[in-house]
Amino acid sequence: MIDLYYYKTPNGHKASIALEEMGLDYRVKVINIMKNEQFQPEFLAVSPNNKIPAIVDHDGPGGQPISVFESGAILQYLGRKTGQFYPKEERARVEVEQWLMWQMGGFGPMLGQNHHFTRYAPEKLPYAIERYMKETQRLYGVLDKHLENKDYVAGDYSIADMAIVGWALSHEWHHIDLKDYPNVQRYVAAISSRPAVQKALAIQI
């Protein structure tokens, strides 16, 4: 059994999608970030950076519990644990990892800044809004171009796609019209139609 420390955000969806796709038994432990529950000592013992998601695998290496924080690390751990959606052959694994890191380093943090400055900042700062809107558009453009002749970012469906899709599903929050990025639109529609993804996204607690 795996404990999933979760809230209904794009990063939270990464872990729930992986757990559903890999057919792992898990239970959801809600961390309501709107009530600052991420700062509770019990959660910080699992995720010292006070961010969701995090997991505790009670059947970890050697049969002993292990906790994992940071969504990318969780995806890699689960991929290694199950041997699914994370290839062992080095060239294929590098292809998955570079797109996973692309999401972790750009298509996530930059879109998150877009959210902050366009929706939540108490003062509308034109420079910040323009900066992060342009970077958001650039990143969607990178993804759209890469998907011109591909169904998934690294060949076969992988943990990299699980990381990307939750953020792309929030495109309206980024002031992005997917009609302007037809390859991304096709990609998001295909992944979001997968039964495991639909089940994961339905967790709205």
mmCIF file with all atom_site columns, N, CA and C in Angstrom, residues 83-108:
data_model
loop_
_atom_site.group_PDB
_atom_site.id
_atom_site.type_symbol
_atom_site.label_atom_id
_atom_site.label_alt_id
_atom_site.label_comp_id
_atom_site.label_asym_id
_atom_site.label_entity_id
_atom_site.label_seq_id
_atom_site.pdbx_PDB_ins_code
_atom_site.Cartn_x
_atom_site.Cartn_y
_atom_site.Cartn_z
_atom_site.occupancy
_atom_site.B_iso_or_equiv
_atom_site.pdbx_formal_charge
_atom_site.auth_seq_id
_atom_site.auth_comp_id
_atom_site.auth_asym_id
_atom_site.auth_atom_id
_atom_site.pdbx_PDB_model_num
ATOM 1  N N  . GLY A 1 83  ? 8.518  -1.138 -13.267 1.00 0.00 ? 83  GLY A N  1
ATOM 2  C CA . GLY A 1 83  ? 9.022  -1.440 -14.606 1.00 0.00 ? 83  GLY A CA 1
ATOM 3  C C  . GLY A 1 83  ? 8.096  -0.961 -15.706 1.00 0.00 ? 83  GLY A C  1
ATOM 4  N N  . GLN A 1 84  ? 7.233  -0.010 -15.393 1.00 0.00 ? 84  GLN A N  1
ATOM 5  C CA . GLN A 1 84  ? 6.255  0.488  -16.364 1.00 0.00 ? 84  GLN A CA 1
ATOM 6  C C  . GLN A 1 84  ? 6.501  1.956  -16.697 1.00 0.00 ? 84  GLN A C  1
ATOM 7  N N  . PHE A 1 85  ? 6.319  2.290  -17.969 1.00 0.00 ? 85  PHE A N  1
ATOM 8  C CA . PHE A 1 85  ? 6.306  3.674  -18.452 1.00 0.00 ? 85  PHE A CA 1
ATOM 9  C C  . PHE A 1 85  ? 7.631  4.404  -18.227 1.00 0.00 ? 85  PHE A C  1
ATOM 10 N N  . TYR A 1 86  ? 8.693  3.659  -17.950 1.00 0.00 ? 86  TYR A N  1
ATOM 11 C CA . TYR A 1 86  ? 10.017 4.246  -17.709 1.00 0.00 ? 86  TYR A CA 1
ATOM 12 C C  . TYR A 1 86  ? 11.039 3.230  -18.220 1.00 0.00 ? 86  TYR A C  1
ATOM 13 N N  . PRO A 1 87  ? 11.459 3.367  -19.476 1.00 0.00 ? 87  PRO A N  1
ATOM 14 C CA . PRO A 1 87  ? 12.269 2.310  -20.102 1.00 0.00 ? 87  PRO A CA 1
ATOM 15 C C  . PRO A 1 87  ? 13.616 2.104  -19.417 1.00 0.00 ? 87  PRO A C  1
ATOM 16 N N  . LYS A 1 88  ? 14.114 0.889  -19.532 1.00 0.00 ? 88  LYS A N  1
ATOM 17 C CA . LYS A 1 88  ? 15.410 0.554  -18.950 1.00 0.00 ? 88  LYS A CA 1
ATOM 18 C C  . LYS A 1 88  ? 16.550 0.823  -19.922 1.00 0.00 ? 88  LYS A C  1
ATOM 19 N N  . GLU A 1 89  ? 16.287 0.710  -21.213 1.00 0.00 ? 89  GLU A N  1
ATOM 20 C CA . GLU A 1 89  ? 17.337 0.954  -22.211 1.00 0.00 ? 89  GLU A CA 1
ATOM 21 C C  . GLU A 1 89  ? 17.754 2.421  -22.143 1.00 0.00 ? 89  GLU A C  1
ATOM 22 N N  . GLU A 1 90  ? 19.055 2.669  -22.150 1.00 0.00 ? 90  GLU A N  1
ATOM 23 C CA . GLU A 1 90  ? 19.561 4.003  -21.802 1.00 0.00 ? 90  GLU A CA 1
ATOM 24 C C  . GLU A 1 90  ? 19.080 5.101  -22.741 1.00 0.00 ? 90  GLU A C  1
ATOM 25 N N  . ARG A 1 91  ? 19.114 4.886  -24.040 1.00 0.00 ? 91  ARG A N  1
ATOM 26 C CA . ARG A 1 91  ? 18.689 5.948  -24.957 1.00 0.00 ? 91  ARG A CA 1
ATOM 27 C C  . ARG A 1 91  ? 17.214 6.294  -24.762 1.00 0.00 ? 91  ARG A C  1
ATOM 28 N N  . ALA A 1 92  ? 16.409 5.274  -24.599 1.00 0.00 ? 92  ALA A N  1
ATOM 29 C CA . ALA A 1 92  ? 14.986 5.510  -24.387 1.00 0.00 ? 92  ALA A CA 1
ATOM 30 C C  . ALA A 1 92  ? 14.746 6.192  -23.046 1.00 0.00 ? 92  ALA A C  1
ATOM 31 N N  . ARG A 1 93  ? 15.503 5.795  -22.029 1.00 0.00 ? 93  ARG A N  1
ATOM 32 C CA . ARG A 1 93  ? 15.343 6.407  -20.709 1.00 0.00 ? 93  ARG A CA 1
ATOM 33 C C  . ARG A 1 93  ? 15.760 7.874  -20.741 1.00 0.00 ? 93  ARG A C  1
ATOM 34 N N  . VAL A 1 94  ? 16.852 8.192  -21.420 1.00 0.00 ? 94  VAL A N  1
ATOM 35 C CA . VAL A 1 94  ? 17.282 9.589  -21.535 1.00 0.00 ? 94  VAL A CA 1
ATOM 36 C C  . VAL A 1 94  ? 16.207 10.426 -22.208 1.00 0.00 ? 94  VAL A C  1
ATOM 37 N N  . GLU A 1 95  ? 15.565 9.879  -23.225 1.00 0.00 ? 95  GLU A N  1
ATOM 38 C CA . GLU A 1 95  ? 14.504 10.619 -23.922 1.00 0.00 ? 95  GLU A CA 1
ATOM 39 C C  . GLU A 1 95  ? 13.356 10.944 -22.964 1.00 0.00 ? 95  GLU A C  1
ATOM 40 N N  . VAL A 1 96  ? 12.988 9.984  -22.141 1.00 0.00 ? 96  VAL A N  1
ATOM 41 C CA . VAL A 1 96  ? 11.931 10.232 -21.150 1.00 0.00 ? 96  VAL A CA 1
ATOM 42 C C  . VAL A 1 96  ? 12.395 11.259 -20.122 1.00 0.00 ? 96  VAL A C  1
ATOM 43 N N  . GLU A 1 97  ? 13.616 11.083 -19.622 1.00 0.00 ? 97  GLU A N  1
ATOM 44 C CA . GLU A 1 97  ? 14.099 11.951 -18.548 1.00 0.00 ? 97  GLU A CA 1
ATOM 45 C C  . GLU A 1 97  ? 14.245 13.395 -18.994 1.00 0.00 ? 97  GLU A C  1
ATOM 46 N N  . GLN A 1 98  ? 14.680 13.623 -20.225 1.00 0.00 ? 98  GLN A N  1
ATOM 47 C CA . GLN A 1 98  ? 14.871 15.018 -20.624 1.00 0.00 ? 98  GLN A CA 1
ATOM 48 C C  . GLN A 1 98  ? 13.528 15.751 -20.737 1.00 0.00 ? 98  GLN A C  1
ATOM 49 N N  . TRP A 1 99  ? 12.475 15.053 -21.158 1.00 0.00 ? 99  TRP A N  1
ATOM 50 C CA . TRP A 1 99  ? 11.166 15.703 -21.207 1.00 0.00 ? 99  TRP A CA 1
ATOM 51 C C  . TRP A 1 99  ? 10.536 15.819 -19.831 1.00 0.00 ? 99  TRP A C  1
ATOM 52 N N  . LEU A 1 100 ? 10.837 14.861 -18.957 1.00 0.00 ? 100 LEU A N  1
ATOM 53 C CA . LEU A 1 100 ? 10.395 14.998 -17.569 1.00 0.00 ? 100 LEU A CA 1
ATOM 54 C C  . LEU A 1 100 ? 11.052 16.217 -16.933 1.00 0.00 ? 100 LEU A C  1
ATOM 55 N N  . MET A 1 101 ? 12.350 16.388 -17.146 1.00 0.00 ? 101 MET A N  1
ATOM 56 C CA . MET A 1 101 ? 13.053 17.544 -16.581 1.00 0.00 ? 101 MET A CA 1
ATOM 57 C C  . MET A 1 101 ? 12.595 18.850 -17.230 1.00 0.00 ? 101 MET A C  1
ATOM 58 N N  . TRP A 1 102 ? 12.246 18.782 -18.518 1.00 0.00 ? 102 TRP A N  1
ATOM 59 C CA . TRP A 1 102 ? 11.696 19.963 -19.200 1.00 0.00 ? 102 TRP A CA 1
ATOM 60 C C  . TRP A 1 102 ? 10.426 20.418 -18.491 1.00 0.00 ? 102 TRP A C  1
ATOM 61 N N  . GLN A 1 103 ? 9.591  19.462 -18.144 1.00 0.00 ? 103 GLN A N  1
ATOM 62 C CA . GLN A 1 103 ? 8.375  19.817 -17.425 1.00 0.00 ? 103 GLN A CA 1
ATOM 63 C C  . GLN A 1 103 ? 8.702  20.353 -16.035 1.00 0.00 ? 103 GLN A C  1
ATOM 64 N N  . MET A 1 104 ? 9.572  19.662 -15.320 1.00 0.00 ? 104 MET A N  1
ATOM 65 C CA . MET A 1 104 ? 9.887  20.048 -13.948 1.00 0.00 ? 104 MET A CA 1
ATOM 66 C C  . MET A 1 104 ? 10.554 21.419 -13.878 1.00 0.00 ? 104 MET A C  1
ATOM 67 N N  . GLY A 1 105 ? 11.377 21.721 -14.868 1.00 0.00 ? 105 GLY A N  1
ATOM 68 C CA . GLY A 1 105 ? 12.137 22.969 -14.826 1.00 0.00 ? 105 GLY A CA 1
ATOM 69 C C  . GLY A 1 105 ? 11.482 24.132 -15.534 1.00 0.00 ? 105 GLY A C  1
ATOM 70 N N  . GLY A 1 106 ? 10.520 23.856 -16.442 1.00 0.00 ? 106 GLY A N  1
ATOM 71 C CA . GLY A 1 106 ? 9.922  24.930 -17.219 1.00 0.00 ? 106 GLY A CA 1
ATOM 72 C C  . GLY A 1 106 ? 8.413  24.862 -17.289 1.00 0.00 ? 106 GLY A C  1
ATOM 73 N N  . PHE A 1 107 ? 7.905  23.810 -17.903 1.00 0.00 ? 107 PHE A N  1
ATOM 74 C CA . PHE A 1 107 ? 6.466  23.659 -18.119 1.00 0.00 ? 107 PHE A CA 1
ATOM 75 C C  . PHE A 1 107 ? 5.804  23.212 -16.819 1.00 0.00 ? 107 PHE A C  1
ATOM 76 N N  . GLY A 1 108 ? 5.779  24.089 -15.917 1.00 0.00 ? 108 GLY A N  1
ATOM 77 C CA . GLY A 1 108 ? 5.301  23.867 -14.556 1.00 0.00 ? 108 GLY A CA 1
ATOM 78 C C  . GLY A 1 108 ? 5.645  25.114 -13.774 1.00 0.00 ? 108 GLY A C  1
#
